[in-house]
mmCIF file of C-alpha atoms and ligand atoms in Angstrom:
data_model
loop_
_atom_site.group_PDB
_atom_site.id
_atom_site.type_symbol
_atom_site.label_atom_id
_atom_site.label_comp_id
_atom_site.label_asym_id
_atom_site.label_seq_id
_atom_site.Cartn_x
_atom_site.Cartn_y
_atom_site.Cartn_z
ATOM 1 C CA UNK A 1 -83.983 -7.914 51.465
ATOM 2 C CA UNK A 2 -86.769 -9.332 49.133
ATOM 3 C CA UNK A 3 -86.804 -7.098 45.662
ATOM 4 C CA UNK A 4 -90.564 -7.376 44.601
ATOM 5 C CA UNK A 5 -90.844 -8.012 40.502
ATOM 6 C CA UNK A 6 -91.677 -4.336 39.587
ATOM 7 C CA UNK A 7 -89.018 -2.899 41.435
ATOM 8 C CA UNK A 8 -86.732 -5.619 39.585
ATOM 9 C CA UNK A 9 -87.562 -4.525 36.286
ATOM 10 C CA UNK A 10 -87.068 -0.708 36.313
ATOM 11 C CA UNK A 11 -83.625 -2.458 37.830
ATOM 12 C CA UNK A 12 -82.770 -4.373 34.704
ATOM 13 C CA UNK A 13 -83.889 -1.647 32.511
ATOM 14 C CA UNK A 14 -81.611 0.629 34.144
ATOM 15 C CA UNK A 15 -78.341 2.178 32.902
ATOM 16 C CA UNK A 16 -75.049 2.099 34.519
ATOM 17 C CA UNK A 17 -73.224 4.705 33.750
ATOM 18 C CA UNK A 18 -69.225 4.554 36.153
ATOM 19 C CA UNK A 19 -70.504 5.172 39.452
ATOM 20 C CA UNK A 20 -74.187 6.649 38.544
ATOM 21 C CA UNK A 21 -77.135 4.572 37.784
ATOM 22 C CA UNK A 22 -79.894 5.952 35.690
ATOM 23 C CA UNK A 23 -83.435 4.782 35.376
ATOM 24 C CA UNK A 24 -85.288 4.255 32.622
ATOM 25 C CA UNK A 25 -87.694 6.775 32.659
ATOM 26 C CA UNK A 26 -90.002 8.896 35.335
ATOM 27 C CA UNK A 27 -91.623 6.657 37.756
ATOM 28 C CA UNK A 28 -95.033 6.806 39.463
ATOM 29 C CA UNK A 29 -94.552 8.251 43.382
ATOM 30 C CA UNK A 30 -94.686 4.875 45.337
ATOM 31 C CA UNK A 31 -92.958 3.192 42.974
ATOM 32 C CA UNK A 32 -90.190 5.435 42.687
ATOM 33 C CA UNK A 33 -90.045 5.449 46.873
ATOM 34 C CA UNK A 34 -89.778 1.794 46.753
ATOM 35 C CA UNK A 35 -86.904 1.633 43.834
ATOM 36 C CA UNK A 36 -84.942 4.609 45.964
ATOM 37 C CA UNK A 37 -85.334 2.400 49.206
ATOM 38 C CA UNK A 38 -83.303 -0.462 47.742
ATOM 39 C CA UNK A 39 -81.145 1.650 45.914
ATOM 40 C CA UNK A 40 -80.483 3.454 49.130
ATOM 41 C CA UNK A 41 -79.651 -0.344 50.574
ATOM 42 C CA UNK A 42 -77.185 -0.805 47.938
ATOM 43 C CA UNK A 43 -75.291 2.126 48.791
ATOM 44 C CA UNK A 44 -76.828 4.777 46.127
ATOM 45 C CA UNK A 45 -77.427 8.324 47.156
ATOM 46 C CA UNK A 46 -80.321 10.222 44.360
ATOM 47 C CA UNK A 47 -77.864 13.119 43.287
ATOM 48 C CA UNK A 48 -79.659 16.351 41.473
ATOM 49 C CA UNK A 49 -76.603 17.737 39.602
ATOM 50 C CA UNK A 50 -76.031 14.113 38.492
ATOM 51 C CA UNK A 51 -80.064 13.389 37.919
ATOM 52 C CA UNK A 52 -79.174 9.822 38.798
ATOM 53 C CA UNK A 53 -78.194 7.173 42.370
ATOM 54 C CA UNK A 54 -74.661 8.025 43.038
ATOM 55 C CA UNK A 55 -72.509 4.662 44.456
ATOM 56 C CA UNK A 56 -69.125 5.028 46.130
ATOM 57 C CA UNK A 57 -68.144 2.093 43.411
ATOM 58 C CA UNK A 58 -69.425 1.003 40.131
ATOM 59 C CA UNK A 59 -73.060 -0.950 41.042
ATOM 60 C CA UNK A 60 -72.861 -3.217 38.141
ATOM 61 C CA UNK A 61 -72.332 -6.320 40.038
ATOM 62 C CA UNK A 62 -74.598 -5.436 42.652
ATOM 63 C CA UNK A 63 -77.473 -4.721 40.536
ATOM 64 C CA UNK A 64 -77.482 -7.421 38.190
ATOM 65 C CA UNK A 65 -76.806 -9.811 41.386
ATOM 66 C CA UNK A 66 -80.596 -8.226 42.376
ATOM 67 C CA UNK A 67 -81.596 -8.591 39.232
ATOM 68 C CA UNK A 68 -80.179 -12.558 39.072
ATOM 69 C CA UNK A 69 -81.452 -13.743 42.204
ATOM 70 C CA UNK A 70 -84.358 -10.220 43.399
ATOM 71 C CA UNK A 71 -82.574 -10.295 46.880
ATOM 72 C CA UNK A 72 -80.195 -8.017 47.869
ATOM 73 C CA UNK A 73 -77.746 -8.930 51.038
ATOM 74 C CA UNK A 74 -76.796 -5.773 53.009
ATOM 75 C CA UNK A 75 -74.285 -5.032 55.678
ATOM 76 C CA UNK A 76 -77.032 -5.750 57.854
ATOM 77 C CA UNK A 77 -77.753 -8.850 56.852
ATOM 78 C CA UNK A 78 -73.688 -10.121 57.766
ATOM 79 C CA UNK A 79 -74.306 -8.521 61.175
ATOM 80 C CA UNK A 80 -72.588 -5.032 60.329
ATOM 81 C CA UNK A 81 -73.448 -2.938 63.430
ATOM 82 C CA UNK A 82 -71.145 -0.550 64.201
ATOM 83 C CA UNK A 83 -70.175 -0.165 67.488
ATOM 84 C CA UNK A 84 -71.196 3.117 69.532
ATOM 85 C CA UNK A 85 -68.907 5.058 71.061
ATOM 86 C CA UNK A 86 -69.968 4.836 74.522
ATOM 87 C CA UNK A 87 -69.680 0.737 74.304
ATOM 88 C CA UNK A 88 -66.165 1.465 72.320
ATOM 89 C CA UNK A 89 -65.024 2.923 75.250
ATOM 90 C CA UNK A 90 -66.113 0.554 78.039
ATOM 91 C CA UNK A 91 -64.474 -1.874 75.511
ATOM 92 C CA UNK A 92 -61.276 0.130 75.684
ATOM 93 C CA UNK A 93 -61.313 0.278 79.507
ATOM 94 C CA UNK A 94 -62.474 -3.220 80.064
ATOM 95 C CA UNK A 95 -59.213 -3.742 77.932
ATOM 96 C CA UNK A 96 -56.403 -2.873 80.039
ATOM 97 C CA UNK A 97 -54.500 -1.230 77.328
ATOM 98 C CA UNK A 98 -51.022 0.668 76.788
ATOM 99 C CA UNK A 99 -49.020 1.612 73.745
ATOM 100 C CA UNK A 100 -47.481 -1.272 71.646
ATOM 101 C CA UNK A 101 -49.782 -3.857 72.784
ATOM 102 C CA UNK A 102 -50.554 -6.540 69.464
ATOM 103 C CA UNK A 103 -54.550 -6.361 69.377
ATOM 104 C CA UNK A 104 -57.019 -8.361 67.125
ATOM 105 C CA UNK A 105 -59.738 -7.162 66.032
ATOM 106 C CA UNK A 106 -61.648 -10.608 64.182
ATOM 107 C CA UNK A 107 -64.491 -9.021 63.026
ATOM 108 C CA UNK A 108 -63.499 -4.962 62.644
ATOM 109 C CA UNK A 109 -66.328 -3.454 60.067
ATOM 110 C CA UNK A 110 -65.633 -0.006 58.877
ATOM 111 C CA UNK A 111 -63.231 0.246 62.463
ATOM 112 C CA UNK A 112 -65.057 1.697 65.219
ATOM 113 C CA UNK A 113 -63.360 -0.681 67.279
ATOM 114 C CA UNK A 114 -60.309 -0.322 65.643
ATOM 115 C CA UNK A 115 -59.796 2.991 64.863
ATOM 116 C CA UNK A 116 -60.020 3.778 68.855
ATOM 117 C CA UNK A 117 -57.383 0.766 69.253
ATOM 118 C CA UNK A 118 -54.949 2.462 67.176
ATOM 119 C CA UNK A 119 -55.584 5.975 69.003
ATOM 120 C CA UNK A 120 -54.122 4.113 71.786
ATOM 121 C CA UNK A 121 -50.899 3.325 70.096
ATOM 122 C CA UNK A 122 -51.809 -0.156 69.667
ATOM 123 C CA UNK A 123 -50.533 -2.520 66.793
ATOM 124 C CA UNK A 124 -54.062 -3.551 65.302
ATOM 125 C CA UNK A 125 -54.507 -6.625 63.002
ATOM 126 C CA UNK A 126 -57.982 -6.520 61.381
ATOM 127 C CA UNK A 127 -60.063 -9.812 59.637
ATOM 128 C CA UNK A 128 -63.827 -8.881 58.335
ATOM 129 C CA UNK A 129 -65.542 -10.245 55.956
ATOM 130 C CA UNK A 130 -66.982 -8.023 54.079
ATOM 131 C CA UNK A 131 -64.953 -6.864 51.374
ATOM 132 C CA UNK A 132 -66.825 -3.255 51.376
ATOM 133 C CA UNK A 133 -65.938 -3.044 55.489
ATOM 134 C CA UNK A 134 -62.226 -4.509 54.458
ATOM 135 C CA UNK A 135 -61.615 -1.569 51.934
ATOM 136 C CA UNK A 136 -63.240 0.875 54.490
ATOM 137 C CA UNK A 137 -60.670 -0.125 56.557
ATOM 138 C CA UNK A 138 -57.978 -0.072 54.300
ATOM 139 C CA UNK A 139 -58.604 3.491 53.362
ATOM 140 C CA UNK A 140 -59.002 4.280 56.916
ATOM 141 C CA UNK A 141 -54.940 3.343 56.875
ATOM 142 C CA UNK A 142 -54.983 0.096 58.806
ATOM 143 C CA UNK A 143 -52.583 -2.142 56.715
ATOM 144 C CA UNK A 144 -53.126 -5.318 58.130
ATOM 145 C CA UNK A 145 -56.356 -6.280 57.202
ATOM 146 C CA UNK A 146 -57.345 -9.800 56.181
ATOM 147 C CA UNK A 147 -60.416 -10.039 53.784
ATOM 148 C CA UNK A 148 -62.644 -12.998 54.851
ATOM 149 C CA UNK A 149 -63.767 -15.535 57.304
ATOM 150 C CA UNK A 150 -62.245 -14.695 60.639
ATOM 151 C CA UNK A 151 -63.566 -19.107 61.938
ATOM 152 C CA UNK A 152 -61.499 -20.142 59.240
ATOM 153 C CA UNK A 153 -58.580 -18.603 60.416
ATOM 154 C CA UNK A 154 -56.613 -20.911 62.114
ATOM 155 C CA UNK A 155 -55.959 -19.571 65.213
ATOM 156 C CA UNK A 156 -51.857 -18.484 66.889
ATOM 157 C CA UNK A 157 -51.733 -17.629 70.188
ATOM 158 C CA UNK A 158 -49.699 -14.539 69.893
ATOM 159 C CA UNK A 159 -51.928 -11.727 70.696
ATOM 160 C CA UNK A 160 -51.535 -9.534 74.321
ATOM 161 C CA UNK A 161 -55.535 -8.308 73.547
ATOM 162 C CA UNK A 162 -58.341 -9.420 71.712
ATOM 163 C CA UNK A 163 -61.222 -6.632 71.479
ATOM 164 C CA UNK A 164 -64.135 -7.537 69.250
ATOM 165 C CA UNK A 165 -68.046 -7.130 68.803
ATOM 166 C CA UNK A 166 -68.798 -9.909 66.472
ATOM 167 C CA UNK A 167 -71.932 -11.074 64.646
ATOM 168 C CA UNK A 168 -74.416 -11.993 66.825
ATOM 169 C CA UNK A 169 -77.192 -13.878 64.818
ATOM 170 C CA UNK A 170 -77.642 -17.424 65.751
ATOM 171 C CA UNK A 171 -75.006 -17.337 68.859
ATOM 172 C CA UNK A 172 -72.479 -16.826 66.124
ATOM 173 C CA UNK A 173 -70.949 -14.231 68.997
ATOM 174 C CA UNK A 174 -70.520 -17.019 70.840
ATOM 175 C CA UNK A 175 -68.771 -19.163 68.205
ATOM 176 C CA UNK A 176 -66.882 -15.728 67.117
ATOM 177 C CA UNK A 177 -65.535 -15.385 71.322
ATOM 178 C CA UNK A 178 -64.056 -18.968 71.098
ATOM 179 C CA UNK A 179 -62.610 -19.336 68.077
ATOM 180 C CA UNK A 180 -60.677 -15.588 68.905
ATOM 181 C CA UNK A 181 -59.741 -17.201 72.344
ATOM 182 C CA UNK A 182 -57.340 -19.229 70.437
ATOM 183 C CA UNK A 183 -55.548 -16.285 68.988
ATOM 184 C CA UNK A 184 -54.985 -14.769 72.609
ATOM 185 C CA UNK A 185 -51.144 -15.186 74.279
ATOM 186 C CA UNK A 186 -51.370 -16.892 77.867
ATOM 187 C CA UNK A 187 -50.860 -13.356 79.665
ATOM 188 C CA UNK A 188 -53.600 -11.863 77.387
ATOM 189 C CA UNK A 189 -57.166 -10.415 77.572
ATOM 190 C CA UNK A 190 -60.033 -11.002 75.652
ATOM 191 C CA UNK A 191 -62.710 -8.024 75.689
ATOM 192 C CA UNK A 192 -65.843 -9.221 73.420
ATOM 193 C CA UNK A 193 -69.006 -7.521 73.420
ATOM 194 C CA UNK A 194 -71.810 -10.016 72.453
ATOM 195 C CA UNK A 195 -75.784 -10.260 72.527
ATOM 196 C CA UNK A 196 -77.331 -11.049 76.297
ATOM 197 C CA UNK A 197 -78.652 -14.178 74.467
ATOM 198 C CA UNK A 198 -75.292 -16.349 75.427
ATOM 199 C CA UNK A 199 -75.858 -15.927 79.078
ATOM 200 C CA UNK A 200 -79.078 -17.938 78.802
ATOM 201 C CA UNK A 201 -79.886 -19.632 75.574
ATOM 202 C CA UNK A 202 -79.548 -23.624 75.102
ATOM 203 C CA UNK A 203 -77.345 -23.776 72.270
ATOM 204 C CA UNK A 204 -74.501 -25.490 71.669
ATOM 205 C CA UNK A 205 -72.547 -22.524 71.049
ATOM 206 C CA UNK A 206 -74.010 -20.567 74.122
ATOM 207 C CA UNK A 207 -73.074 -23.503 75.838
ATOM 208 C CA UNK A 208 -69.363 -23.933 75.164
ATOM 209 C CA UNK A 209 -68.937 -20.057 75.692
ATOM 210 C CA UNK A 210 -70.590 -19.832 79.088
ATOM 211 C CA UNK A 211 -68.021 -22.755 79.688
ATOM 212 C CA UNK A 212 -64.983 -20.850 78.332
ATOM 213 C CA UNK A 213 -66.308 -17.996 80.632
ATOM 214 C CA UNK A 214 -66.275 -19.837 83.876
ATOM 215 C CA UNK A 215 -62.954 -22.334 82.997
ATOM 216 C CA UNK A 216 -61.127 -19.406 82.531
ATOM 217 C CA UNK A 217 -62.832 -17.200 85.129
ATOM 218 C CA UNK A 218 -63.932 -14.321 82.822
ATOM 219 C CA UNK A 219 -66.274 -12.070 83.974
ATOM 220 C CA UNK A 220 -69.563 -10.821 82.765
ATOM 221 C CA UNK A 221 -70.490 -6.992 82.680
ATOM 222 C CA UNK A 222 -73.947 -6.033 81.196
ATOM 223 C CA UNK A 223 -74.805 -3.284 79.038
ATOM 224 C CA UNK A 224 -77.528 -0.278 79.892
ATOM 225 C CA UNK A 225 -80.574 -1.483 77.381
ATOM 226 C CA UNK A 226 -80.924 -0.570 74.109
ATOM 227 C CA UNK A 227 -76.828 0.387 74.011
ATOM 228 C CA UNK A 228 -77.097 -0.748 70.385
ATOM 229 C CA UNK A 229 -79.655 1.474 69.841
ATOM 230 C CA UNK A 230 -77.932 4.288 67.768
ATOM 231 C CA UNK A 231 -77.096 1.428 65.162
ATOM 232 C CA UNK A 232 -80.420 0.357 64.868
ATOM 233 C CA UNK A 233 -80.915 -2.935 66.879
ATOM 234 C CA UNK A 234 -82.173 -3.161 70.068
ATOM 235 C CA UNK A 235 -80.617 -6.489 71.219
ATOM 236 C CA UNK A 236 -79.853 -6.860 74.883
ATOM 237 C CA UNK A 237 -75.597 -6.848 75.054
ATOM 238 C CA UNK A 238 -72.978 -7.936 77.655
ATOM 239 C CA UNK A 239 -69.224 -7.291 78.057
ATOM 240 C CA UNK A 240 -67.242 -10.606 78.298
ATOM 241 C CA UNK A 241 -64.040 -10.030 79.632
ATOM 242 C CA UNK A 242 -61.479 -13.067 79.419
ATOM 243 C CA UNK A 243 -58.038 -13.509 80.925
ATOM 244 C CA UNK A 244 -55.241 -15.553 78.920
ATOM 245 C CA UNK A 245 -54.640 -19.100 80.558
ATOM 246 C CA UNK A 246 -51.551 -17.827 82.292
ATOM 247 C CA UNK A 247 -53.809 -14.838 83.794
ATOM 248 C CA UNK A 248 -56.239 -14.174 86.066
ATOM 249 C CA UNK A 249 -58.711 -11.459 86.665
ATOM 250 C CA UNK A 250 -58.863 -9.140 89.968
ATOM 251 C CA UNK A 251 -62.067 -9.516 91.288
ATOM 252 C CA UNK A 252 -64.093 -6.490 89.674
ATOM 253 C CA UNK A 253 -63.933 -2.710 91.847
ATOM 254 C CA UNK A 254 -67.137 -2.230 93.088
ATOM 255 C CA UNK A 255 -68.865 0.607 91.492
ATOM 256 C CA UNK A 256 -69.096 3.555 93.369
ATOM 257 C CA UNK A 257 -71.833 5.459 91.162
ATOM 258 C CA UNK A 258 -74.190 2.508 91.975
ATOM 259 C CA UNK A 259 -77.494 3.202 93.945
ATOM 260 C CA UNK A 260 -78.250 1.581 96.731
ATOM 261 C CA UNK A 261 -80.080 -1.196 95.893
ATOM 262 C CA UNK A 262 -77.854 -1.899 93.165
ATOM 263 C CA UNK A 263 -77.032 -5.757 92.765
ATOM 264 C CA UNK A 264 -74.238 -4.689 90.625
ATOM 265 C CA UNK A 265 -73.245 -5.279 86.790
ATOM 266 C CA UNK A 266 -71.768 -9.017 87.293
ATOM 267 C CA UNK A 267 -74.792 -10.114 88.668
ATOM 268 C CA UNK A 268 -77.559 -11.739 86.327
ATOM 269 C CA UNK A 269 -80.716 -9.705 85.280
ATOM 270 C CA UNK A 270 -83.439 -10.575 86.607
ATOM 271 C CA UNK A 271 -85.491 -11.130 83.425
ATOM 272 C CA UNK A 272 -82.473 -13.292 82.034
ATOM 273 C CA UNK A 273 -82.989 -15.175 85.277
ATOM 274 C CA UNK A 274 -86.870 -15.648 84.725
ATOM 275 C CA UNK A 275 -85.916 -16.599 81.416
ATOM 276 C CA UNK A 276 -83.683 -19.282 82.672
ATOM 277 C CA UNK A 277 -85.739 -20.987 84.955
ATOM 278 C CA UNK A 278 -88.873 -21.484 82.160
ATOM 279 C CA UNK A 279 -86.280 -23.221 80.076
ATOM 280 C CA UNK A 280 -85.695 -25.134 83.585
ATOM 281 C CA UNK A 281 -89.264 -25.948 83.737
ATOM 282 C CA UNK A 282 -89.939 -26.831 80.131
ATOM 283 C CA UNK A 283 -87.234 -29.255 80.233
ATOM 284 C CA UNK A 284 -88.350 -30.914 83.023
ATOM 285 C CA UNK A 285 -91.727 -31.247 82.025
ATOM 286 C CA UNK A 286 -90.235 -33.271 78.804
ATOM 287 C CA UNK A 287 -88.195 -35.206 81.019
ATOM 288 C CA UNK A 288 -91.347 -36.235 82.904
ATOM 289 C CA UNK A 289 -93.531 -37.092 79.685
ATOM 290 C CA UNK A 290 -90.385 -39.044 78.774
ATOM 291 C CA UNK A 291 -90.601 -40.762 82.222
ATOM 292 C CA UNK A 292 -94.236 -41.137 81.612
ATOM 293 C CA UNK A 293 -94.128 -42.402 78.433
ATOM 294 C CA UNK A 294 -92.047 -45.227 79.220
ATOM 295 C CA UNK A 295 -93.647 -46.203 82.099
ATOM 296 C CA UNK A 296 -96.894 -46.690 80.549
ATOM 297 C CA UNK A 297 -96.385 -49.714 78.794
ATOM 298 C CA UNK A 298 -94.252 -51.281 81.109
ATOM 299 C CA UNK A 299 -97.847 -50.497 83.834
ATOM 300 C CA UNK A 300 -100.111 -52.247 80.941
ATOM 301 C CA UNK A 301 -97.447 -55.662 80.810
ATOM 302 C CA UNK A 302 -97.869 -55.717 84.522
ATOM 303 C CA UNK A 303 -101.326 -55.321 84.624
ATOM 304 C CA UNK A 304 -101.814 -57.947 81.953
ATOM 305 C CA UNK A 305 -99.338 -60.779 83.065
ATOM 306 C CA UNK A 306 -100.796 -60.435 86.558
HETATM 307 C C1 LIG B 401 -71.445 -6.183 64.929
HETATM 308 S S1 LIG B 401 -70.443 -5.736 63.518
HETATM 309 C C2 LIG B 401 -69.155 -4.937 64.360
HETATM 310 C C3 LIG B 401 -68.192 -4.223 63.480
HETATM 311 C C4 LIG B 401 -67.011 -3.618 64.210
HETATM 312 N N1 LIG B 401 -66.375 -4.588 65.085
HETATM 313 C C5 LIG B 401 -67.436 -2.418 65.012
HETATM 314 O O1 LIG B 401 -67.268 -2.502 66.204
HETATM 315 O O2 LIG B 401 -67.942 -1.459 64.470
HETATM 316 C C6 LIG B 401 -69.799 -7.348 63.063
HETATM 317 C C7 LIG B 401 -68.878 -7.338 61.881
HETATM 318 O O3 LIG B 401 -68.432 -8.671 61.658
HETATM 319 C C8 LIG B 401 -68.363 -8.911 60.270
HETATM 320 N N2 LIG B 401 -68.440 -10.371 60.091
HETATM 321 C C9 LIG B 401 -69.545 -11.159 60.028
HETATM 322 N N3 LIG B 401 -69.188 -12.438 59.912
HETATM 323 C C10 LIG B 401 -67.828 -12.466 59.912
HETATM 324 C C11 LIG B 401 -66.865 -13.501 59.800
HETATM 325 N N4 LIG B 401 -67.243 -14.785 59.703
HETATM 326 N N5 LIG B 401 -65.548 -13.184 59.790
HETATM 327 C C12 LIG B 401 -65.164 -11.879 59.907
HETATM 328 N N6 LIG B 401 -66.030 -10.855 60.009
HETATM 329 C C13 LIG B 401 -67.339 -11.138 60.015
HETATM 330 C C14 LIG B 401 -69.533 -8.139 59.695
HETATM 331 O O4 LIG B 401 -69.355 -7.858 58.330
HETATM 332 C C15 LIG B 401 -69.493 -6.887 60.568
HETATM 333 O O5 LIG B 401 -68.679 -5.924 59.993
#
């Protein structure tokens, strides 16, 4: 988030004061609004009886990093989407789970995921990056939390799940899905919610997970649209549901509930398909300019040396 220069200097003129930040003096209306709005981002609530922004820590850090650089990073900005509870719980199905199982959760937040993983009597260990979401957790009693970069973890295979909804920006899902693959024991399941955009897109990353999926013979399951909705993105999302090497999945139940033309949830959407084949098209068409192109001079030395 950009900070524009007038919000940044009622920001550096402003007093910190243990958890409560005071501003300078009254502001005009829209200004104020726009001061509140980033304050807001930061984690500051206005509080009457206080008469100043009330932060669950002291914002020192936080606002002179603004004030440094006039960008603030949120939550949002990391990928922090919680996960709603209706996906949670497909997760927790899709997971095959029973007391004592040792489950990883590589990218946990504040512990939606998590949280339901322990209901379950399940022995959670918990990596985020976020040190905010790590303390969350902490507080929320999970003791095994590891603060930082869950790809530079270097990966054990001694885990009987793995249930994760990782970043998804730039296919890092993707990236996310196959580095945790490598913490996952052969008899083991890997339950990963992760944007539609790795069934279809060209990238490298995309590319080695839809791989992984079909080398391993994981299965896809797609989300109702706008699942995400309630955490304020509207992505497209699938369930990818991976067995250990020394497992394999049951082909998936048919659904009873389904209607009648149903084509069923492992089956590709049709838009994804559409999608699909104009990449199709748009790399052939380069393929033939390339074709063309090096033809062409090859038709002009003919034509001259004949
Ligand atoms: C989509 S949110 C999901 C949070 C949590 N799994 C849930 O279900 O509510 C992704 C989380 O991954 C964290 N994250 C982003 N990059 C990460 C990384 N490289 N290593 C570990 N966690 C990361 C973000 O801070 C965020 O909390």
């Amino acid at each position: 988030m950009r900070i524009t220069p007038d919000v940044r200097d009622v920001l550096e003129k402003a007093t910190v004061d243990g958890v409560r930040l005071l501003l300078p003096e009254q502001l005009p209306d829209l200004l104020y609004q726009r001061v509140n709005k980033v304050l807001a981002a930061a984690g500051g609530r206005w509080n009457r009886r206080a008469q100043a922004h009330v932060f669950a820590a002291d914002p020192s850090a936080v606002i002179a990093g603004i004030v440094r650089t006039g960008i603030l990073t949120t939550p949002q900005d990391h990928g922090y989407f919680p996960t709603p509870p209706p996906i949670v719980d497909r997760l927790l199905e899709l997971a095959d789970l029973s007391p004592g199982l040792r489950v990883l959760e590589p990218s946990a937040g504040r512990g939606a995921i998590a949280s339901a993983l322990a209901d379950k009597g399940c022995i959670v260990d918990c990596v985020e990056l976020l040190p905010d979401n790590a303390q969350a957790l902490a507080e929320a009693g999970f003791q095994r939390v590891t603060t930082g970069d869950f790809l530079t973890v270097a990966p054990r295979p001694q885990y009987d799940r793995v249930v994760m909804n990782p970043p998804f920006a730039k296919d890092a899902d993707a990236a996310h899905v196959i580095h945790a693959f490598g913490f996952l024991a052969p008899a083991g399941l890997l339950v990963a919610v992760l944007s539609n955009g790795v069934t279809f897109h060209r990238t490298p990353a995309a590319k080695a997970f839809r791989a992984l999926l079909q080398s391993t013979g994981g299965q896809l399951h797609e989300l109702p649209a706008n699942s995400f909705q309630a955490s304020g993105t509207g992505t497209g999302t699938v369930i990818a549901v991976l067995p250990g090497t020394g497992r394999t999945l049951s082909a998936p139940a048919p659904a009873t509930d389904a209607p009648a033309d149903s084509t069923g949830d492992d089956l590709p959407d049709p838009q994804i398909l559409v999608k699909e084949i104009i990449l199709d098209l748009q790399e052939s068409l380069l393929l033939l300019e390339e074709l063309r192109d090096s033809l062409a001079p090859a038709a002009v030395r003919t034509a001259t040396t004949d």
